[in-house]
Tab-separated table of C-alpha atoms in Angstrom:
chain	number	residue	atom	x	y	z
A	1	UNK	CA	17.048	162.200	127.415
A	2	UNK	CA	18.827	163.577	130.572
A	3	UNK	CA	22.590	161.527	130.972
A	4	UNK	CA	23.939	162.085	134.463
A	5	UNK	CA	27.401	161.933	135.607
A	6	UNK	CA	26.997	161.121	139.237
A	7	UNK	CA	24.471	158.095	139.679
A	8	UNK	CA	23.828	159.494	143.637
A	9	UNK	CA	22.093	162.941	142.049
A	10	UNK	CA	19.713	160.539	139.877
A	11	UNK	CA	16.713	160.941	142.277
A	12	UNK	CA	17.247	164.599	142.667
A	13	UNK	CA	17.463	165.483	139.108
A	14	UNK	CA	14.051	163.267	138.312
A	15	UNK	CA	12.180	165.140	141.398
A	16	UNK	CA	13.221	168.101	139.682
A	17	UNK	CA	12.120	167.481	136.519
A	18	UNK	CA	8.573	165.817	137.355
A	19	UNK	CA	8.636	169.145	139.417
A	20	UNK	CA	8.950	171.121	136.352
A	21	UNK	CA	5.646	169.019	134.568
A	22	UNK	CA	7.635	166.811	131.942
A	23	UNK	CA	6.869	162.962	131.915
A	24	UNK	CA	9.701	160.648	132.926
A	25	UNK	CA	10.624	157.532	131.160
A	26	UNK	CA	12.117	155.161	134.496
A	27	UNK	CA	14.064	152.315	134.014
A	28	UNK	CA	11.114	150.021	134.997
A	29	UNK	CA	9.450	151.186	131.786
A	30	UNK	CA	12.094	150.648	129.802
A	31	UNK	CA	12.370	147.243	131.318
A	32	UNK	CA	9.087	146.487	131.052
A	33	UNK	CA	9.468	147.445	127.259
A	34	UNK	CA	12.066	145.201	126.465
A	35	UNK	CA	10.682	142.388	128.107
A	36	UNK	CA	7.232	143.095	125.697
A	37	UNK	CA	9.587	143.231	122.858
A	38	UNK	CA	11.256	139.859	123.722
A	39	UNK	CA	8.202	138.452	124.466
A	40	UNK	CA	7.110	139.502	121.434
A	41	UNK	CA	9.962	137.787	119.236
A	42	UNK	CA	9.357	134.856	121.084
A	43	UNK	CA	5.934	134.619	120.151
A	44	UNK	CA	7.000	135.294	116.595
A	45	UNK	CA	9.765	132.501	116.649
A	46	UNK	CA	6.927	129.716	118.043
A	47	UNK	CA	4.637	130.818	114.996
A	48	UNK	CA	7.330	130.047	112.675
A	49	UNK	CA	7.732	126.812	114.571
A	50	UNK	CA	4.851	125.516	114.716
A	51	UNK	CA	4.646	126.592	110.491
A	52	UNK	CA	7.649	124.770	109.878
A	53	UNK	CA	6.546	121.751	112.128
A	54	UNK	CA	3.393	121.499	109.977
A	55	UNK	CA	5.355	121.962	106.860
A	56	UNK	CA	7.680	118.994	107.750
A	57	UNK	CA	4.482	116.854	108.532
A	58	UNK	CA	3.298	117.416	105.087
A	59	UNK	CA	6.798	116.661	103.572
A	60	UNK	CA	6.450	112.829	106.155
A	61	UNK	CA	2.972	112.513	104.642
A	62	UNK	CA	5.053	112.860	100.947
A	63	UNK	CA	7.987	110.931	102.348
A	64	UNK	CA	5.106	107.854	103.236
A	65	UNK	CA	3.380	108.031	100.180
A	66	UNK	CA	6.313	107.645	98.223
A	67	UNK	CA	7.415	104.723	100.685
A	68	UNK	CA	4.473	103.130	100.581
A	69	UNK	CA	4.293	103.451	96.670
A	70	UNK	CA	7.875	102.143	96.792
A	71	UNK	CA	7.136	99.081	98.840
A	72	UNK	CA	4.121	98.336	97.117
A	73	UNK	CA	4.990	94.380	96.801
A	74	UNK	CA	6.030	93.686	100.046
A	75	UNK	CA	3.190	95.514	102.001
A	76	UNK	CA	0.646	93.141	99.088
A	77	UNK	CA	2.896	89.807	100.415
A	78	UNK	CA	2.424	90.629	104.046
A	79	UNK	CA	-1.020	91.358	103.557
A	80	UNK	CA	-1.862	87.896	101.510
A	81	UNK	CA	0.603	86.043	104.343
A	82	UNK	CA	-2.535	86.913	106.364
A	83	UNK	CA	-1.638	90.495	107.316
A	84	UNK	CA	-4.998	92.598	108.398
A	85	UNK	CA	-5.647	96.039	107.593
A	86	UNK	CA	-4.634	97.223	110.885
A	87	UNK	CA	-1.540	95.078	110.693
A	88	UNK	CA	-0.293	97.155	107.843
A	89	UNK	CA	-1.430	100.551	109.436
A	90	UNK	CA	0.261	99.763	112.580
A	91	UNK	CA	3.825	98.273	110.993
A	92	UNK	CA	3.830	101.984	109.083
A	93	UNK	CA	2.599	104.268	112.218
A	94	UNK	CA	5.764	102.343	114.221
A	95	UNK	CA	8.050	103.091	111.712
A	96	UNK	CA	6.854	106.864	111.512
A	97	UNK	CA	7.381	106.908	115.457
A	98	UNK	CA	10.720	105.569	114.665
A	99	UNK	CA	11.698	108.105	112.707
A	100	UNK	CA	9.812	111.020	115.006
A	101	UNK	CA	11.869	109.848	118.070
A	102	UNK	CA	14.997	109.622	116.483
A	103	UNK	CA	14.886	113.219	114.702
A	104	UNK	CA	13.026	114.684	117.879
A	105	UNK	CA	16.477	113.878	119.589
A	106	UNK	CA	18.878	114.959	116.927
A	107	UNK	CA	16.542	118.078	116.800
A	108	UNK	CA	16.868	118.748	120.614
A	109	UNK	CA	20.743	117.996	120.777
A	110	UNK	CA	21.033	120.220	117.588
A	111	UNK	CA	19.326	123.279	119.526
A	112	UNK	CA	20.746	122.502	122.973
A	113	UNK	CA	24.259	122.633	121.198
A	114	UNK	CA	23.690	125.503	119.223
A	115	UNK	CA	22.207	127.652	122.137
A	116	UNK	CA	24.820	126.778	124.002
A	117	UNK	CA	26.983	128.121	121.501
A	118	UNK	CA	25.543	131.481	121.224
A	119	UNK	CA	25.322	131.733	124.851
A	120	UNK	CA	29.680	131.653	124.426
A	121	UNK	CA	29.641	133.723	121.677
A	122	UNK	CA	27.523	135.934	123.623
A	123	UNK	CA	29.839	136.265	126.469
A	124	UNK	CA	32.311	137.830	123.918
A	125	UNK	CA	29.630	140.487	123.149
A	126	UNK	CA	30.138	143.987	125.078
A	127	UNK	CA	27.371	144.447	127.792
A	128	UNK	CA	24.271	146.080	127.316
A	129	UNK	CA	21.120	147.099	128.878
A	130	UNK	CA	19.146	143.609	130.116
A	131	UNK	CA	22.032	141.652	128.858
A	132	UNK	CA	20.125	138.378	130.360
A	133	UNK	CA	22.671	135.093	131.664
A	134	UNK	CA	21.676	133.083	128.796
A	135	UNK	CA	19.916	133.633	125.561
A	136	UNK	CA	18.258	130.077	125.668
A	137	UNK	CA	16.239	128.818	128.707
A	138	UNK	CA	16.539	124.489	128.012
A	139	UNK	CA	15.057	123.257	130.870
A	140	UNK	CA	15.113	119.513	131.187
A	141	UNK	CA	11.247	118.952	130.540
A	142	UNK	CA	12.005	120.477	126.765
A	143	UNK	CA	13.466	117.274	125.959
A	144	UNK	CA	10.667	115.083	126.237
A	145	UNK	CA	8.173	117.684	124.850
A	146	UNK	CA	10.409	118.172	121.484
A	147	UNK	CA	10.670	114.362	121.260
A	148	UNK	CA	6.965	114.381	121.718
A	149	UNK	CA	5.958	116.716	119.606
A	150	UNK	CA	8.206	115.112	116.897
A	151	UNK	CA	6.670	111.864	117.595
A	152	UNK	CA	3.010	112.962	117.447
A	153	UNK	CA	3.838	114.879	113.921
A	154	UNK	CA	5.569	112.018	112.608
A	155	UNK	CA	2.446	110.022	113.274
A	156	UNK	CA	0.106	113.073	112.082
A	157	UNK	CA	1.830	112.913	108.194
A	158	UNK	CA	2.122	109.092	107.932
A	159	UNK	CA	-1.398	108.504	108.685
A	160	UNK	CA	-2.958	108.953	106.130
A	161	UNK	CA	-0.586	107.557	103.930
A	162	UNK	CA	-0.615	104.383	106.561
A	163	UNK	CA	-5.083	104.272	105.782
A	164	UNK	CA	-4.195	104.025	102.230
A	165	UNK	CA	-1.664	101.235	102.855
A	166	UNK	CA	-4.066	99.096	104.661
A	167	UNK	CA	-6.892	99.705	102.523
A	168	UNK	CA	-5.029	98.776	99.457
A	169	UNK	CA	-5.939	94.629	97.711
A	170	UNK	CA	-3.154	92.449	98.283
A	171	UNK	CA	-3.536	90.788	94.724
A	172	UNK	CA	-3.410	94.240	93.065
A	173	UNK	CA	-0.052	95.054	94.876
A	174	UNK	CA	0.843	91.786	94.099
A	175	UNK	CA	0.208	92.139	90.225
A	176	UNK	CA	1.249	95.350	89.531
């Protein structure tokens, strides 16, 4: 590692060195690493995403069961007031979209406000090498994709818990 004083001399002092046969480590390279390691943690943090996503649709698929289970009586009643299968299955899959669209916003204002909060804490940070604008890119299109993506999920781990619900006799729900 070669520090200059004078900025100017930089391309003098690397001709003179390559001149001399060693191997020179340019600021593109070093640019180019640190974008690889970002890139890198990114693809890292969307892993762990997409693990705790499918985690969470799991813990709906519990949350439904135990709803279902829970509202055993009433789902029977609506099904003997003439109710169909798909009745039931569609009354639980709108309520699981319910609940995916409302926690798919909450989720997105939750990250918006805390990136924008590092982002200010960030500014109090000293400046380094490829200190970027912003930590957080949140374009507007990220909105409706994390409300999607909560939706779709939400649907994913009530489903089956939703087939079970339809498929169960009214007059055993209704006697138990």
């Amino acid at each position: 590692i070669i520090k200059v004083a004078d900025q100017t001399k930089v391309p003098t002092i690397v001709k003179q060195v390559a001149d001399k046969g060693f191997a020179l480590a340019e600021s593109t390279t070093r640019a180019e690493q640190a974008a690889k390691i970002l890139r890198t943690i990114e693809s890292v943090f969307a892993l762990v995403s997409f693990v705790i996503v499918g985690i969470a649709a799991v813990n709906i698929s519990q949350m439904f069961f135990m709803l279902i289970y829970q509202r055993k009586r009433e789902l029977g009643l609506f099904r003997a007031l003439g109710g169909s299968q798909n009745d039931v299955r569609l009354l639980i899959l709108g309520e699981a979209s319910f609940i995916g669209l409302i926690g798919g916003v909450l989720g997105a204002a939750v990250g918006f406000g805390a990136s924008k909060l590092v982002d200010i804490l960030a500014k109090q940070a000293p400046e380094f090498p490829y200190k970027p604008e912003t930590f957080f890119s949140f374009p507007s299109w990220l909105w409706l994709v994390a409300v999607c993506v909560s939706i779709v999920f939400c649907l994913a781990g009530a489903f089956i818990p939703a087939s079970a619900a339809a498929r169960q006799e009214p007059a055993a729900a209704l006697t138990e």
